[in-house]
CSV table of C-alpha atoms in Angstrom, one decimal:
chain,number,residue,atom,x,y,z
A,4,ASP,CA,-31.4,110.3,-63.4
A,5,THR,CA,-28.3,108.7,-61.9
A,6,ALA,CA,-27.1,110.7,-58.9
A,7,VAL,CA,-23.4,109.7,-59.0
A,8,SER,CA,-22.1,108.0,-62.1
A,9,GLN,CA,-18.7,106.6,-62.9
A,10,THR,CA,-17.1,105.4,-66.2
A,11,PRO,CA,-16.0,102.9,-67.0
A,12,LYS,CA,-17.7,100.3,-64.9
A,13,TYR,CA,-15.0,97.7,-65.7
A,14,LEU,CA,-11.4,98.3,-66.7
A,15,VAL,CA,-8.9,95.6,-67.5
A,16,THR,CA,-5.5,96.7,-68.5
A,17,GLN,CA,-1.8,95.7,-68.5
A,18,MET,CA,0.8,96.7,-66.0
A,19,GLY,CA,2.5,99.9,-66.9
A,20,ASN,CA,-0.4,101.5,-68.7
A,21,ASP,CA,-2.0,104.8,-67.8
A,22,LYS,CA,-5.7,104.9,-67.3
A,23,SER,CA,-8.4,107.4,-66.2
A,24,ILE,CA,-11.7,107.0,-64.4
A,25,LYS,CA,-14.4,109.6,-64.6
A,26,CYS,CA,-17.0,110.6,-62.1
A,27,GLU,CA,-20.0,112.9,-62.4
A,28,GLN,CA,-22.7,113.9,-59.9
A,29,ASN,CA,-25.9,115.7,-60.6
A,30,LEU,CA,-26.9,116.3,-57.0
A,31,GLY,CA,-25.5,119.8,-56.8
A,32,HIS,CA,-23.0,118.8,-54.2
A,33,ASP,CA,-19.8,120.8,-53.7
A,34,THR,CA,-17.6,118.0,-52.3
A,35,MET,CA,-16.4,114.9,-54.1
A,36,TYR,CA,-14.3,111.9,-53.0
A,37,TRP,CA,-12.4,109.0,-54.4
A,38,TYR,CA,-12.2,105.8,-52.4
A,39,LYS,CA,-10.4,102.5,-53.0
A,40,GLN,CA,-11.9,99.2,-51.9
A,41,ASP,CA,-9.5,96.3,-51.8
A,42,SER,CA,-10.3,92.6,-52.2
A,43,LYS,CA,-11.0,92.3,-48.4
A,44,LYS,CA,-13.7,95.0,-48.8
A,45,PHE,CA,-11.7,97.5,-46.8
A,46,LEU,CA,-12.7,100.9,-48.1
A,47,LYS,CA,-10.2,103.8,-47.8
A,48,ILE,CA,-10.4,107.4,-48.8
A,49,MET,CA,-7.9,108.6,-51.3
A,50,PHE,CA,-8.8,112.2,-52.2
A,51,SER,CA,-11.5,114.8,-51.5
A,52,TYR,CA,-12.2,118.0,-53.4
A,53,ASN,CA,-14.4,120.9,-52.2
A,54,ASN,CA,-15.4,123.4,-54.8
A,55,LYS,CA,-12.6,122.1,-57.1
A,56,GLU,CA,-10.0,122.5,-54.3
A,57,LEU,CA,-8.1,119.5,-53.0
A,58,ILE,CA,-8.8,119.2,-49.3
A,59,ILE,CA,-7.9,115.6,-48.5
A,60,ASN,CA,-4.9,113.9,-49.9
A,61,GLU,CA,-4.2,110.6,-48.2
A,62,THR,CA,-1.0,108.7,-48.4
A,63,VAL,CA,-1.4,107.7,-52.0
A,64,PRO,CA,1.4,107.1,-54.6
A,65,ASN,CA,1.9,110.1,-56.8
A,66,ARG,CA,1.0,107.9,-59.7
A,67,PHE,CA,-2.6,108.7,-58.8
A,68,SER,CA,-3.6,112.2,-59.8
A,69,PRO,CA,-7.1,113.5,-59.3
A,70,LYS,CA,-8.5,116.4,-61.3
A,71,SER,CA,-11.7,118.4,-60.7
A,72,PRO,CA,-12.7,120.5,-63.8
A,73,ASP,CA,-15.8,121.7,-62.0
A,74,LYS,CA,-17.9,120.9,-58.9
A,75,ALA,CA,-19.8,118.2,-60.7
A,76,HIS,CA,-16.8,116.2,-61.9
A,77,LEU,CA,-13.9,114.5,-60.3
A,78,ASN,CA,-11.6,112.3,-62.4
A,79,LEU,CA,-8.8,110.0,-61.4
A,80,HIS,CA,-5.8,109.4,-63.5
A,81,ILE,CA,-3.4,106.6,-62.7
A,82,ASN,CA,0.0,106.4,-64.3
A,83,SER,CA,2.2,103.3,-64.6
A,84,LEU,CA,-0.4,100.9,-63.3
A,85,GLU,CA,0.8,98.2,-60.9
A,86,LEU,CA,-0.8,94.8,-60.0
A,87,GLY,CA,-1.6,96.2,-56.5
A,88,ASP,CA,-3.8,98.9,-58.0
A,89,SER,CA,-6.4,96.2,-58.8
A,90,ALA,CA,-9.4,97.2,-56.7
A,91,VAL,CA,-12.8,98.8,-56.9
A,92,TYR,CA,-12.7,102.6,-57.0
A,93,PHE,CA,-15.7,104.5,-55.7
A,94,CYS,CA,-16.5,108.1,-56.3
A,95,ALA,CA,-18.8,109.8,-53.8
A,96,SER,CA,-20.2,113.3,-53.2
A,97,SER,CA,-21.7,115.3,-50.4
A,98,SER,CA,-22.9,118.8,-49.6
A,99,SER,CA,-20.8,121.0,-47.3
A,100,GLY,CA,-22.2,120.9,-43.8
A,101,ARG,CA,-24.0,117.6,-44.5
A,102,GLU,CA,-22.2,114.5,-43.6
A,103,THR,CA,-24.0,111.9,-45.7
A,104,GLN,CA,-22.1,110.8,-48.7
A,105,TYR,CA,-23.6,109.4,-51.9
A,106,PHE,CA,-21.6,106.8,-53.7
A,107,GLY,CA,-21.3,105.9,-57.3
A,108,PRO,CA,-21.5,102.3,-58.5
A,109,GLY,CA,-17.8,101.7,-58.6
A,110,THR,CA,-15.2,101.0,-61.2
A,111,ARG,CA,-13.6,97.6,-61.1
A,112,LEU,CA,-10.0,97.9,-62.1
A,113,LEU,CA,-8.0,94.7,-62.9
A,114,VAL,CA,-4.3,95.1,-63.7
A,115,LEU,CA,-2.7,92.1,-65.4
B,6,SER,CA,-5.2,103.7,-39.9
B,7,GLN,CA,-8.4,101.8,-39.7
B,8,GLN,CA,-10.9,103.4,-37.3
B,9,GLY,CA,-14.1,101.3,-37.3
B,10,GLU,CA,-14.0,97.6,-36.8
B,11,GLU,CA,-17.2,95.6,-37.3
B,12,ASP,CA,-18.1,92.4,-35.5
B,13,PRO,CA,-19.0,89.8,-36.6
B,14,GLN,CA,-17.3,89.7,-39.9
B,15,ALA,CA,-20.1,87.5,-41.2
B,16,LEU,CA,-23.6,86.8,-40.0
B,17,SER,CA,-26.1,84.3,-41.4
B,18,ILE,CA,-29.7,84.2,-40.0
B,19,GLN,CA,-33.2,83.1,-41.0
B,20,GLU,CA,-35.6,85.5,-42.5
B,21,GLY,CA,-37.7,87.2,-39.8
B,22,GLU,CA,-35.0,87.1,-37.2
B,23,ASN,CA,-33.2,90.1,-35.9
B,24,ALA,CA,-29.7,90.9,-37.0
B,25,THR,CA,-27.2,92.8,-34.8
B,26,MET,CA,-23.9,94.1,-35.9
B,27,ASN,CA,-21.4,95.9,-33.8
B,28,CYS,CA,-18.7,98.5,-34.5
B,29,SER,CA,-15.8,99.7,-32.3
B,30,TYR,CA,-13.6,102.7,-33.0
B,31,LYS,CA,-10.6,104.3,-31.4
B,32,THR,CA,-10.7,108.0,-31.4
B,33,SER,CA,-13.3,110.8,-30.7
B,34,ILE,CA,-15.8,111.3,-33.4
B,35,ASN,CA,-18.3,113.9,-34.7
B,36,ASN,CA,-20.8,111.3,-35.8
B,37,LEU,CA,-21.0,107.6,-36.8
B,38,GLN,CA,-22.7,106.4,-39.9
B,39,TRP,CA,-23.9,103.1,-41.2
B,40,TYR,CA,-23.8,102.2,-44.9
B,41,ARG,CA,-25.1,99.1,-46.8
B,42,GLN,CA,-23.4,97.7,-49.8
B,43,ASN,CA,-25.1,95.1,-52.0
B,44,SER,CA,-22.9,92.8,-54.0
B,45,GLY,CA,-21.2,94.6,-56.8
B,46,ARG,CA,-22.8,97.9,-56.0
B,47,GLY,CA,-21.9,101.2,-54.3
B,48,LEU,CA,-22.5,102.1,-50.7
B,49,VAL,CA,-25.9,103.4,-49.6
B,50,HIS,CA,-26.2,105.6,-46.5
B,51,LEU,CA,-28.6,104.1,-43.9
B,52,ILE,CA,-28.4,106.2,-40.8
B,53,LEU,CA,-26.3,108.8,-39.0
B,54,ILE,CA,-26.0,109.1,-35.2
B,55,ARG,CA,-24.2,112.1,-33.7
B,56,SER,CA,-21.8,111.9,-30.8
B,57,ASN,CA,-24.3,113.4,-28.4
B,58,GLU,CA,-27.0,110.9,-29.3
B,59,ARG,CA,-27.4,107.5,-27.8
B,60,GLU,CA,-30.0,105.8,-30.0
B,61,LYS,CA,-31.7,106.4,-33.3
B,62,HIS,CA,-34.4,104.7,-35.3
B,63,SER,CA,-35.2,104.5,-39.0
B,64,GLY,CA,-37.9,102.0,-40.0
B,65,ARG,CA,-36.6,98.6,-39.1
B,66,LEU,CA,-33.2,99.9,-38.2
B,67,ARG,CA,-32.1,100.8,-34.7
B,68,VAL,CA,-28.6,102.3,-34.0
B,69,THR,CA,-27.0,102.8,-30.6
B,70,LEU,CA,-23.9,104.7,-29.8
B,71,ASP,CA,-21.9,104.4,-26.6
B,72,THR,CA,-19.1,107.0,-26.7
B,73,SER,CA,-17.7,105.9,-23.4
B,74,LYS,CA,-17.0,102.5,-24.9
B,75,LYS,CA,-16.4,103.8,-28.4
B,76,SER,CA,-18.9,101.4,-29.8
B,77,SER,CA,-22.0,101.3,-31.9
B,78,SER,CA,-24.5,98.7,-32.9
B,79,LEU,CA,-26.9,98.3,-35.8
B,80,LEU,CA,-30.0,96.2,-35.3
B,81,ILE,CA,-32.2,95.2,-38.2
B,82,THR,CA,-35.5,93.8,-37.0
B,83,ALA,CA,-37.7,91.3,-38.8
B,84,SER,CA,-35.0,90.7,-41.4
B,85,ARG,CA,-35.9,90.1,-45.1
B,86,ALA,CA,-34.0,88.4,-47.9
B,87,ALA,CA,-33.4,91.8,-49.4
B,88,ASP,CA,-31.4,92.8,-46.4
B,89,THR,CA,-28.6,90.5,-47.5
B,90,ALA,CA,-25.6,92.8,-48.0
B,91,SER,CA,-22.5,94.0,-46.4
B,92,TYR,CA,-22.9,96.6,-43.7
B,93,PHE,CA,-20.2,99.2,-42.8
B,94,CYS,CA,-19.8,101.6,-40.0
B,95,ALA,CA,-17.9,104.8,-40.7
B,96,THR,CA,-16.6,107.2,-38.2
B,97,ASP,CA,-16.6,110.9,-39.1
B,98,THR,CA,-13.6,112.9,-37.9
B,99,GLN,CA,-13.4,115.4,-40.7
B,100,LYS,CA,-13.3,112.5,-43.1
B,101,LEU,CA,-15.1,109.1,-43.2
B,102,VAL,CA,-13.1,106.1,-42.0
B,103,PHE,CA,-14.7,102.8,-42.8
B,104,GLY,CA,-14.4,99.4,-41.2
B,105,GLN,CA,-14.2,96.2,-43.2
B,106,GLY,CA,-17.9,95.5,-42.8
B,107,THR,CA,-20.2,92.7,-41.7
B,108,ARG,CA,-21.4,90.4,-44.4
B,109,LEU,CA,-25.1,89.7,-43.6
B,110,THR,CA,-26.9,86.8,-45.2
B,111,ILE,CA,-30.6,86.3,-44.7
B,112,ASN,CA,-31.8,82.8,-45.5
B,113,PRO,CA,-35.3,82.4,-46.7
């Protein structure tokens, strides 16, 4: 009965590859987010979708492309991976009008 | 740009003692939230305090907010080993902006 789940949990890949991370929430929320946490534990928002519509798009390289097929899913595709993309990526969700966010367990991406 | 900044960056205390973590921010906010992150896990919401509130309690947690000083504090009373984690403040101004967190270690 996981609330916010992400796959994969770990991802090790070579520079230049393309990879995707998937996120699903079963909380009935209508807003989903992608965050990046770097090695210094600094957590920064990347994207946010509300009812499948992109509402927050921070200054992120266009190699990162989010996609929300429905309210319960938000995927992140990364093209031409670079060493600096190595981080932990967290998905989160919330309900409109409620500020509390629920986070997934994270995807640890290591680019070699 | 980073909004919340926690202080101290790391805190180590004995079990049973109280732990206080501080957060400062730069701009006006709708609310301020505190989250906990256990090692290798996602963030868990602890408590939310609105900009018109000054203090809030939840179990062993006490949060204060001083909007004139743009600062907040999180107090954990009677700490336990299970409280060992990183604690983040996040300011809500249409999106959550997190600080770098305070790494709290509770020694048995």
